[in-house]
Amino acid sequence: MGLPRILTIDFLRRAYRSGTLSPLDVIEAVIGRIAACSDPAVWISRFDDETLRAMARVLGETPSPDMPLWGIPFAVKDNIDVAGLATTAACPAFAYRPTADAAVVARLRAAGALPVGKTNLDQFATGLNGTRSPYGAPRSVFSADHVSGGSSSGSAVAVAAGLVPFSLGTDTAGSGRVPAAFNNLVGVKPTKGMLPTSGVVPACRSLDCVSIFGATAAEADLVRRIAAGPDADDAYSREGTDVALPETGLRVGVPVGVEREFFGDTANADLFEVAIRRTERLGCTIVDIDFAPFREAANLLYAGPWVAERMAAVERFHADHADDMDPHVRAIVEGALGLTAVDAFRGQYALEAFRRKTRATWAAVDVLLLPTTPLFPTVEAMRADPIGLNAKLGRYTNFVNLLDCAGIAVPAGFRADGLPFGVTLIGPAFSDTALALWGDRLHRAAAGGMGLDRDADLATMAVPPGPEVERLPIAVVGAHLSGMPLNVQLTGAGGVLLKKCRTAGDYRLYALPGTVPPKPGLIRAPGFAGPGLEVEVWALPVAAFARFVAEIPPPLGIGRITLEDGDSVPGFLCEAHALQGAQEITPHGGWRAYCASA
Amino acid sequence: MGLPRILTIDFLRRAYRSGTLSPLDVIEAVIGRIAACSDPAVWISRFDDETLRAMARVLGETPSPDMPLWGIPFAVKDNIDVAGLATTAACPAFAYRPTADAAVVARLRAAGALPVGKTNLDQFATGLNGTRSPYGAPRSVFSADHVSGGSSSGSAVAVAAGLVPFSLGTDTAGSGRVPAAFNNLVGVKPTKGMLPTSGVVPACRSLDCVSIFGATAAEADLVRRIAAGPDADDAYSREGTDVALPETGLRVGVPVGVEREFFGDTANADLFEVAIRRTERLGCTIVDIDFAPFREAANLLYAGPWVAERMAAVERFHADHADDMDPHVRAIVEGALGLTAVDAFRGQYALEAFRRKTRATWAAVDVLLLPTTPLFPTVEAMRADPIGLNAKLGRYTNFVNLLDCAGIAVPAGFRADGLPFGVTLIGPAFSDTALALWGDRLHRAAAGGMGLDRDADLATMAVPPGPEVERLPIAVVGAHLSGMPLNVQLTGAGGVLLKKCRTAGDYRLYALPGTVPPKPGLIRAPGFAGPGLEVEVWALPVAAFARFVAEIPPPLGIGRITLEDGDSVPGFLCEAHALQGAQEITPHGGWRAYCASA
């Protein structure tokens, strides 16, 4: 069976379920693709072919298609521990051999996924460009002259080139988003603390996130949910309740015109305007926002005391091996020298002030829509201006972890020169699930395929689930039916239509005299063999359900209604005394039909 | 009209409402009491008598008894700005004259309260003992030999001595709680960020809270709620939703026996055991907890990088005026010298690790009950060991702001030597309202009066309101009545009984055959003139209401029931078809009476 150019979890799961492929088949294909890949800088190390085959065989002998990632190969950024492979953080002198998987890797393995190897990165995850590594500079899959983005450079290229369906990166300043933009991928930057960082070499411990590159938002978000959850070994691990976003009419903040800075890259500037219009066509409301406090908060990351976190992470190594470090990375880390504890707290105060300033924006918008990066440098340009150009790359990413937001970078079309452009949706902490839904819509609307395959059709691929809101069912029979006068009480309260069907046969329906708007009354009449009455089963968020029920006027109320399929759900019934003198309309089969006939 | 020994908001409001006192009468009494007070170290400055009288007259000319603090005098710790008085932070060389009130003072003035003056404190709010001030050392109102506690020393004494009904303090390490314990008062330490700190001289800006001393929990909590709320000028200002605590069966964590350290003060040790037993008698469940991670987190405050926040607050002043500082305060602040930004972030990491460790405790308990202080030093002992003894005083308070908890210190009885003992309830952030309710219960149960007045009777004073939970009413008629088998479905879901009454006369009740547990069915029968049926109206939290309704089995459901007083509320009705063959029990007047007769 032929494999698609871009491997996806969706394709492999279907193939495994139908028996057309085995994990060993897939691993053989992965081995072949890695060998054929023209970019020599993607991997720092990987399991040898025989080990990979053995892992696939073991998995194949215990088929567990219920495991959500059973037989799915993935790549791991080389600052995340995988037992059996060295962790280098792209610094050979720093390398160590971990005895255990990082918590996220262990969770993905437990879900059936197969780690293939460790990918290249900007040393110590310090950089957004992909050129700061002694293991070479990976390139965008669309141009051998252009950077891959970083710091999670190899992980992005591995997915975009079709070597593996997903990969793990890390993201402190944008390392899980910039490479997504440069390789036509989705990059999920989860809420801080949602995915454990135990077994990950720190960059800035208070900000670091494990991130996921995937072909689609659905796939990257699936991996996020599997890897997420509390971890006793990670002090920054935290739990939160899913924050919902509107499912329609999303309010999308974009930088006000003068703040749309692309440093002269008009191709990107134009594509951002196109992305805004496309977002509007999805029914979103565009809101111009003041981007200044976000941008200014971002300056704290490299121009403020947070570089001391990078020093804290490598202080002992730096003391003995400063000369073994990439010179640019070393210069950044050494920015911590001379910074005092007072400076550190002053930085915290400044950050809190920016957080306060951005609250007005968050009151006016649900998410931000930003260019993932303003420009797309060549490797040559990057090497000519390694610090300045890197800072420009992070213009729209650096603030996100400092201000405790979640983000998802998605493809947003191609420039005339064939290079991709990407945008990022930013939401409040714990809005990840809802962000994935909207990120998926943007990605599909851009119609630029995934990774190297610009023509890939996403239409057949799974959509990520919406945020999990606890809802309770309620069967409506009269003025609350779709299109009827009181239906707005359901839709306005976040109700969703579950199904249209009929009651069991032993119900009778009456037109209640004198009701405004006109309403019917339903009662059960055991033994009666009628046609069953038209009902709609809606689901209301729990609190809305309660308020709705508490407001129902007599003689109506909520009992339990048996449906034609035998299910029973809460639904509208009528007190029997109110039917005296009321016209029975059961033969019409429902309130809608009766109203149409009247 | 005579004033009570301890002034209370409750007394003054009643007197103002009945017209027996005017604000000017009260201010005259306050002036007289201040003049007669034997402790010369309470005030650093205050408005002169004529200014106070003028303020009271202005207020008296615009009677607004609806203003919640109309005509209530209060004292302000002298690190909080009051326009018209200098702010010294107990350091004369640091003094400045603010042009505006601190945000909290402005809010209290807007509510009608009258600031009387500025009270003494440990310099720069650095200390828990009250002896670190050039303005003298206030004493506990119970002993001229013993410290008042600090740093909010004068504010506590002002209330405990009956000079004003409430006062403002600040609390970083325990400064709003320790003096409460030493003066038989309630000290409310609100959730960080709930009360703005703009216009307050910082101690540790990321931890500082404005606190309130009051005679009762109700009064201190009333002031908290008036002063609380977002403030655009305070970057650490934050909003949150009230966190509820169980209204019965509170799980109360206490340090496991070996961690109950009193440094040889057996009187306090004994009173803490008494307080635990008293808490049990209030229906709480006592849970032994591991106090070590709380205690170890507390060490970060003075032995870790947080002293750099104290330096950040006074760095410029310290550069020119170090010799003008209290030597102990100076030594503490200078602990910041040599601390690097790396040290500061390492401190954050350590704190996060302790936060993580304490999560297991918070899963097992609702609140902590701790001694407010382990011991009660004399001024002489304090001066002999100013740093070591201060550290001991903070053993049970220092962790609270670092770990983002709310707290309330309440009186807990008296020792044989006539000195008071206090305990503190600690809850999660934003549990303040619920904490006040439980703190009030503990205070009343201790029966040791308030402030100087050990015999004051709290029984007639207002109880703080419980947390505001949105509930919906539901009338029950059968197995859910109090004492009946399904009543636990209501009590277990946070239900509260609103009233016991009867339905209107036109309802009939039937015993439903074959139901388990046995249940009745209620229907309305317009025109029927019956006795009315016994119902109980309960109120369920919104989500619990929804789940409860969604689970009701047929033929029962929720309609709207008219009560004997004409009110109508959601309540249990029965489908009419189920009453065929059922025995009518209406003449019994209700399900309970029927069951008793059967």
Coordinates of N, CA, C and O in Angstrom, one line a residue, chain A residues 204-206 230-239 305-313 315 336 339-346 348-349 352-353 356 359 470 472-473 507 523-526 542-547 549-554 556-560 568 570 573 575-577, chain B residues 204-206 230-239 305-313 315-316 336 339-346 348-349 352-353 356 359 470 472-473 507 523-526 542-547 549-554 556-560 568 570 573 575-577:
Chain A
C204 N 14.1 28.5 30.0 CA 13.7 29.3 31.1 C 12.6 28.5 31.8 O 11.5 28.4 31.3
R205 N 13.0 27.9 32.9 CA 12.1 26.9 33.6 C 10.7 27.5 33.9 O 9.7 26.7 33.8
S206 N 10.6 28.7 34.2 CA 9.3 29.2 34.5 C 8.4 29.5 33.3 O 7.2 29.7 33.4
P230 N -1.1 16.3 35.1 CA -0.2 16.6 36.2 C 0.9 15.7 36.3 O 0.9 14.5 35.9
D231 N 2.0 16.2 36.9 CA 3.2 15.4 37.0 C 3.9 15.8 38.3 O 4.3 17.0 38.5
A232 N 4.0 14.9 39.3 CA 4.6 15.2 40.6 C 6.0 15.6 40.5 O 6.5 16.3 41.4
D233 N 6.7 15.3 39.4 CA 8.1 15.6 39.3 C 8.3 17.0 38.7 O 9.5 17.5 38.7
D234 N 7.3 17.7 38.3 CA 7.4 19.0 37.7 C 6.7 20.0 38.5 O 5.5 20.1 38.6
A235 N 7.5 20.9 39.2 CA 6.9 21.9 40.1 C 6.1 22.8 39.3 O 5.1 23.4 39.9
Y236 N 6.3 23.0 38.0 CA 5.5 24.0 37.3 C 4.3 23.3 36.6 O 3.5 24.0 35.9
S237 N 4.1 22.0 36.8 CA 2.9 21.3 36.3 C 1.7 21.9 37.0 O 1.7 22.2 38.2
R238 N 0.7 22.1 36.2 CA -0.6 22.6 36.9 C -1.8 22.1 36.1 O -1.6 21.7 34.9
E239 N -2.9 22.1 36.7 CA -4.1 21.7 36.1 C -5.1 22.8 36.0 O -5.1 23.7 36.8
P305 N 15.5 40.3 32.9 CA 16.2 39.4 33.8 C 15.9 37.9 33.4 O 16.5 37.0 34.0
W306 N 15.0 37.6 32.5 CA 14.7 36.2 32.2 C 15.9 35.4 31.6 O 15.9 34.2 31.7
V307 N 16.9 36.1 31.1 CA 18.1 35.4 30.6 C 18.8 34.7 31.8 O 19.5 33.7 31.6
A308 N 18.5 35.2 33.0 CA 19.1 34.6 34.2 C 18.5 33.1 34.3 O 19.2 32.3 34.9
E309 N 17.3 32.9 33.8 CA 16.8 31.5 33.9 C 17.7 30.6 33.0 O 17.9 29.4 33.3
R310 N 18.1 31.2 31.8 CA 18.9 30.4 30.9 C 20.3 30.1 31.6 O 20.8 29.0 31.5
M311 N 20.8 31.1 32.3 CA 22.0 30.8 33.1 C 21.8 29.8 34.2 O 22.6 28.9 34.4
A312 N 20.7 29.9 34.9 CA 20.4 29.0 36.0 C 20.4 27.5 35.4 O 20.8 26.6 36.1
A313 N 19.9 27.4 34.2 CA 19.8 26.1 33.6 C 21.1 25.4 33.3 O 21.3 24.2 33.3
E315 N 24.3 26.8 34.5 CA 25.4 27.5 35.2 C 26.6 26.7 35.5 O 27.8 27.1 35.2
A336 N 23.2 37.3 31.7 CA 22.7 37.2 33.1 C 23.8 37.7 34.1 O 23.5 38.0 35.2
L339 N 23.4 40.7 36.6 CA 22.0 40.9 37.0 C 21.8 40.5 38.5 O 22.1 39.4 38.8
T340 N 21.2 41.4 39.2 CA 20.9 41.1 40.7 C 19.5 40.5 40.9 O 18.7 40.6 40.0
A341 N 19.4 40.0 42.1 CA 18.0 39.6 42.5 C 17.0 40.7 42.5 O 15.9 40.6 42.1
V342 N 17.5 41.9 42.8 CA 16.6 43.1 42.7 C 16.2 43.3 41.3 O 15.0 43.5 41.0
D343 N 17.1 43.2 40.3 CA 16.7 43.3 38.9 C 15.7 42.2 38.6 O 14.7 42.5 37.8
A344 N 15.9 41.0 39.1 CA 14.9 40.0 38.8 C 13.5 40.3 39.2 O 12.5 40.2 38.5
F345 N 13.4 40.8 40.5 CA 12.1 41.2 41.0 C 11.5 42.4 40.2 O 10.3 42.4 39.9
R346 N 12.4 43.3 39.9 CA 11.9 44.5 39.1 C 11.3 44.0 37.8 O 10.4 44.5 37.3
Q348 N 9.9 41.1 37.3 CA 8.5 40.6 37.6 C 7.5 41.7 37.7 O 6.4 41.6 37.3
Y349 N 7.9 42.8 38.4 CA 7.0 43.9 38.5 C 6.6 44.5 37.2 O 5.4 44.8 36.9
E352 N 4.1 42.2 35.5 CA 2.8 42.3 36.1 C 2.1 43.6 35.5 O 0.9 43.6 35.3
A353 N 2.9 44.6 35.4 CA 2.3 45.9 34.8 C 1.8 45.6 33.4 O 0.7 46.1 33.0
R356 N -1.3 43.6 33.4 CA -2.5 44.5 33.8 C -2.9 45.3 32.6 O -4.1 45.4 32.3
R359 N -5.1 43.4 30.0 CA -6.4 42.9 30.4 C -7.6 43.6 29.6 O -8.6 43.0 29.3
E470 N -20.0 20.5 29.9 CA -21.0 19.5 30.4 C -22.4 20.0 30.1 O -22.8 21.1 30.5
L472 N -26.7 18.9 29.5 CA -27.8 18.0 29.9 C -28.8 18.1 28.8 O -29.1 19.1 28.3
P473 N -29.4 16.9 28.4 CA -30.4 16.9 27.3 C -31.8 17.3 27.8 O -32.1 17.2 29.0
Y507 N -48.1 8.9 23.7 CA -48.2 10.3 24.1 C -49.3 11.0 23.3 O -49.5 10.6 22.1
I523 N -48.8 14.9 27.1 CA -48.9 14.0 28.3 C -48.8 12.6 27.8 O -49.0 12.2 26.6
R524 N -48.4 11.7 28.7 CA -48.2 10.3 28.4 C -49.6 9.6 28.7 O -50.3 10.0 29.7
A525 N -50.0 8.7 27.8 CA -51.3 8.0 28.0 C -51.0 6.5 27.7 O -51.0 6.0 26.6
P526 N -50.6 5.8 28.8 CA -50.1 4.4 28.7 C -51.2 3.6 28.0 O -52.4 3.8 28.3
V542 N -24.9 22.9 31.8 CA -25.6 22.6 33.1 C -26.3 23.8 33.7 O -27.5 23.7 34.1
A543 N -25.6 24.9 33.9 CA -26.2 26.0 34.6 C -27.4 26.6 33.8 O -28.4 27.0 34.3
A544 N -27.2 26.6 32.4 CA -28.3 27.1 31.6 C -29.5 26.2 31.7 O -30.7 26.7 31.7
F545 N -29.3 24.9 31.8 CA -30.4 23.9 32.0 C -31.2 24.3 33.2 O -32.4 24.3 33.2
A546 N -30.4 24.5 34.3 CA -31.1 24.8 35.6 C -31.9 26.0 35.5 O -33.1 26.1 35.9
R547 N -31.4 27.1 35.0 CA -32.1 28.4 34.9 C -33.3 28.2 34.0 O -34.4 28.8 34.2
V549 N -35.1 25.5 33.4 CA -36.1 24.7 34.0 C -36.8 25.5 35.1 O -38.0 25.5 35.2
A550 N -36.0 26.3 35.8 CA -36.6 27.1 36.9 C -37.6 28.2 36.5 O -38.4 28.6 37.2
E551 N -37.4 28.5 35.2 CA -38.3 29.6 34.6 C -39.5 29.1 33.9 O -40.3 29.9 33.4
I552 N -39.7 27.8 33.8 CA -40.8 27.3 33.0 C -42.1 27.6 33.7 O -42.3 27.3 34.9
P553 N -43.1 28.3 33.0 CA -44.3 28.7 33.7 C -45.3 27.5 33.7 O -45.3 26.6 32.8
P554 N -46.2 27.4 34.7 CA -47.2 26.4 34.7 C -48.2 26.6 33.5 O -48.3 27.8 33.1
L556 N -46.8 23.9 32.4 CA -45.7 23.1 31.8 C -44.7 22.8 32.8 O -44.5 23.5 33.9
G557 N -43.9 21.7 32.6 CA -42.8 21.3 33.5 C -41.9 20.3 32.8 O -42.1 20.0 31.6
I558 N -41.0 19.9 33.5 CA -40.0 18.9 32.9 C -40.2 17.6 33.6 O -39.9 17.4 34.8
G559 N -40.6 16.6 32.8 CA -40.6 15.2 33.3 C -39.6 14.4 32.5 O -38.7 14.9 31.9
R560 N -39.9 13.1 32.4 CA -39.0 12.3 31.6 C -39.8 11.7 30.4 O -40.9 11.1 30.7
S568 N -34.9 7.5 27.1 CA -35.8 8.5 27.8 C -34.9 9.7 28.2 O -33.8 9.5 28.7
P570 N -35.0 14.0 29.8 CA -35.9 15.1 30.4 C -36.5 15.8 29.3 O -35.9 16.1 28.2
L573 N -43.5 18.3 29.7 CA -44.8 17.6 29.9 C -45.7 18.7 30.4 O -45.3 19.8 30.8
E575 N -49.2 19.6 32.9 CA -50.2 19.2 33.9 C -51.5 18.8 33.3 O -52.0 19.5 32.4
A576 N -52.1 17.7 33.8 CA -53.3 17.2 33.1 C -54.5 18.1 33.2 O -55.3 18.2 32.3
H577 N -54.6 18.9 34.3 CA -55.8 19.7 34.5 C -55.9 20.8 33.4 O -57.0 21.2 33.1
Chain B
C204 N 7.5 43.5 50.3 CA 7.8 42.6 49.1 C 6.6 42.8 48.2 O 5.5 42.2 48.4
R205 N 6.8 43.5 47.1 CA 5.6 43.9 46.3 C 4.8 42.7 45.8 O 3.6 42.8 45.6
S206 N 5.5 41.6 45.5 CA 4.8 40.5 44.9 C 4.0 39.7 46.0 O 3.2 38.9 45.7
P230 N -10.7 45.5 41.7 CA -9.6 45.8 40.8 C -9.1 47.2 40.9 O -9.9 48.1 41.2
D231 N -7.9 47.4 40.6 CA -7.3 48.8 40.6 C -6.3 48.9 39.5 O -5.3 48.1 39.4
A232 N -6.6 49.8 38.5 CA -5.7 49.9 37.3 C -4.3 50.3 37.7 O -3.4 50.0 37.0
D233 N -4.1 50.9 38.9 CA -2.8 51.4 39.2 C -1.9 50.3 39.9 O -0.8 50.6 40.3
D234 N -2.5 49.2 40.2 CA -1.8 48.2 41.0 C -1.6 47.0 40.0 O -2.6 46.2 39.8
A235 N -0.4 46.7 39.6 CA -0.2 45.6 38.7 C -0.5 44.3 39.3 O -0.8 43.3 38.6
Y236 N -0.4 44.2 40.6 CA -0.7 42.9 41.3 C -2.2 42.7 41.6 O -2.6 41.7 42.2
S237 N -3.0 43.7 41.3 CA -4.4 43.6 41.6 C -5.0 42.5 40.7 O -4.6 42.4 39.5
R238 N -5.8 41.7 41.3 CA -6.4 40.7 40.5 C -7.8 40.4 41.0 O -8.2 40.7 42.1
E239 N -8.6 39.8 40.1 CA -10.0 39.5 40.5 C -10.2 37.9 40.5 O -9.5 37.3 39.7
P305 N 15.7 34.6 48.3 CA 15.9 35.8 47.5 C 14.8 36.9 47.7 O 14.9 38.0 47.2
W306 N 13.7 36.5 48.5 CA 12.6 37.6 48.6 C 13.1 38.8 49.4 O 12.4 39.8 49.3
V307 N 14.2 38.7 50.1 CA 14.7 40.0 50.8 C 15.1 41.0 49.7 O 15.1 42.2 49.9
A308 N 15.3 40.5 48.5 CA 15.6 41.5 47.4 C 14.4 42.3 47.1 O 14.6 43.5 46.6
E309 N 13.2 41.9 47.3 CA 12.1 42.7 47.1 C 12.1 43.9 48.1 O 11.7 45.0 47.8
R310 N 12.5 43.6 49.3 CA 12.6 44.7 50.3 C 13.6 45.7 49.9 O 13.4 46.9 50.1
M311 N 14.8 45.2 49.3 CA 15.8 46.1 48.8 C 15.2 46.9 47.6 O 15.4 48.1 47.5
A312 N 14.5 46.2 46.7 CA 13.9 46.9 45.6 C 13.0 48.1 46.0 O 13.0 49.1 45.4
A313 N 12.4 47.9 47.1 CA 11.4 48.9 47.6 C 12.1 50.1 48.1 O 11.6 51.2 48.1
E315 N 15.7 50.9 47.6 CA 17.1 50.9 47.1 C 17.7 52.3 47.1 O 18.8 52.5 47.6
R316 N 16.9 53.2 46.6 CA 17.4 54.6 46.5 C 17.6 55.2 47.9 O 18.7 55.8 48.1
A336 N 20.0 41.3 50.7 CA 19.8 41.2 49.3 C 21.1 41.5 48.5 O 21.3 41.0 47.4
L339 N 23.0 38.9 46.1 CA 22.0 37.9 45.5 C 21.9 38.2 44.0 O 21.6 39.4 43.7
T340 N 22.0 37.2 43.2 CA 22.0 37.4 41.8 C 20.6 37.1 41.2 O 19.7 36.5 41.9
A341 N 20.4 37.5 40.0 CA 19.1 37.2 39.3 C 18.9 35.7 39.2 O 17.8 35.1 39.3
V342 N 20.0 34.9 39.1 CA 19.9 33.5 39.0 C 19.4 33.0 40.4 O 18.6 32.1 40.5
D343 N 19.9 33.6 41.5 CA 19.4 33.2 42.8 C 17.9 33.4 42.9 O 17.2 32.6 43.5
A344 N 17.5 34.6 42.4 CA 16.1 34.9 42.4 C 15.2 33.9 41.7 O 14.2 33.4 42.2
F345 N 15.6 33.5 40.5 CA 14.8 32.4 39.8 C 14.9 31.1 40.5 O 14.0 30.4 40.6
R346 N 16.1 30.8 41.1 CA 16.2 29.5 41.8 C 15.2 29.5 43.0 O 14.6 28.5 43.3
Q348 N 12.4 31.1 43.0 CA 11.0 30.8 42.4 C 10.9 29.3 42.2 O 9.8 28.7 42.4
Y349 N 11.9 28.6 41.7 CA 11.8 27.2 41.4 C 11.5 26.4 42.7 O 10.7 25.5 42.8
E352 N 8.0 26.9 43.8 CA 7.0 26.1 43.0 C 7.1 24.7 43.4 O 6.1 24.0 43.4
A353 N 8.3 24.2 43.8 CA 8.4 22.8 44.3 C 7.6 22.6 45.6 O 6.9 21.6 45.8
R356 N 3.9 22.6 44.9 CA 3.5 21.3 44.4 C 3.4 20.3 45.5 O 2.4 19.5 45.6
R359 N 0.1 20.5 47.5 CA -1.1 20.1 46.9 C -1.8 18.9 47.4 O -3.0 18.9 47.5
E470 N -25.0 30.9 43.8 CA -26.3 31.1 43.2 C -27.1 29.8 43.4 O -26.6 28.7 43.0
L472 N -31.1 27.8 43.3 CA -32.5 27.8 42.7 C -33.4 27.0 43.6 O -33.0 26.0 44.2
P473 N -34.6 27.5 43.8 CA -35.5 26.9 44.8 C -36.2 25.6 44.2 O -36.4 25.6 42.9
Y507 N -54.5 21.3 45.5 CA -53.6 20.2 45.1 C -54.1 18.9 45.8 O -54.6 18.9 46.9
I523 N -50.6 16.4 42.3 CA -51.1 17.1 41.1 C -52.0 18.3 41.5 O -52.6 18.3 42.6
R524 N -52.1 19.2 40.6 CA -53.0 20.3 40.9 C -54.4 20.0 40.4 O -54.5 19.4 39.3
A525 N -55.4 20.4 41.1 CA -56.8 20.1 40.8 C -57.5 21.4 40.9 O -58.1 21.7 42.0
P526 N -57.5 22.2 39.9 CA -58.2 23.6 40.0 C -59.6 23.4 40.5 O -60.4 22.6 40.0
V542 N -26.9 26.0 41.4 CA -27.4 25.9 40.1 C -27.1 24.6 39.4 O -28.0 23.9 38.9
A543 N -25.8 24.2 39.4 CA -25.4 23.0 38.7 C -26.1 21.8 39.4 O -26.5 20.8 38.7
A544 N -26.1 21.8 40.7 CA -26.7 20.6 41.4 C -28.2 20.6 41.1 O -28.8 19.5 40.9
F545 N -28.9 21.7 41.0 CA -30.3 21.7 40.6 C -30.5 21.0 39.2 O -31.4 20.2 39.1
A546 N -29.6 21.4 38.3 CA -29.7 20.8 36.9 C -29.6 19.3 37.0 O -30.4 18.6 36.4
R547 N -28.5 18.8 37.6 CA -28.3 17.4 37.7 C -29.4 16.7 38.4 O -29.8 15.6 38.0
V549 N -32.6 17.6 38.6 CA -33.8 17.5 37.8 C -33.6 16.5 36.7 O -34.5 15.7 36.4
A550 N -32.4 16.5 36.1 CA -32.2 15.6 34.9 C -32.3 14.1 35.3 O -32.5 13.2 34.5
E551 N -32.1 13.8 36.7 CA -32.1 12.4 37.1 C -33.5 12.0 37.6 O -33.6 10.8 38.1
I552 N -34.5 12.9 37.7 CA -35.8 12.5 38.3 C -36.4 11.4 37.4 O -36.6 11.6 36.2
P553 N -36.8 10.3 38.0 CA -37.4 9.2 37.2 C -38.9 9.5 37.0 O -39.6 10.1 37.8
P554 N -39.5 9.0 35.9 CA -40.9 9.1 35.7 C -41.6 8.2 36.7 O -41.0 7.3 37.1
L556 N -42.5 11.2 37.9 CA -42.3 12.4 38.5 C -41.6 13.4 37.6 O -40.9 13.1 36.7
G557 N -41.7 14.7 38.0 CA -41.1 15.7 37.2 C -41.2 17.0 38.0 O -41.7 17.1 39.1
I558 N -40.6 18.1 37.3 CA -40.6 19.4 38.0 C -41.5 20.3 37.2 O -41.2 20.7 36.1
G559 N -42.6 20.8 37.9 CA -43.4 21.8 37.4 C -43.3 23.0 38.3 O -42.3 23.2 39.0
R560 N -44.3 23.8 38.3 CA -44.3 25.0 39.2 C -45.5 24.8 40.1 O -46.7 24.6 39.7
S568 N -45.0 31.0 43.9 CA -44.9 29.8 43.1 C -43.5 29.4 42.9 O -42.6 30.3 42.6
P570 N -40.5 26.2 41.5 CA -40.4 24.9 40.9 C -40.5 23.8 42.0 O -40.0 23.9 43.1
L573 N -44.1 17.5 40.7 CA -45.4 17.1 40.3 C -45.4 15.7 39.7 O -44.3 15.1 39.5
E575 N -47.0 12.8 36.8 CA -47.9 12.6 35.6 C -49.2 12.0 36.0 O -49.2 11.1 36.8
A576 N -50.3 12.5 35.4 CA -51.6 12.1 35.8 C -51.9 10.6 35.6 O -52.5 10.0 36.4
H577 N -51.3 10.1 34.5 CA -51.6 8.7 34.2 C -51.2 7.7 35.4 O -51.7 6.6 35.5

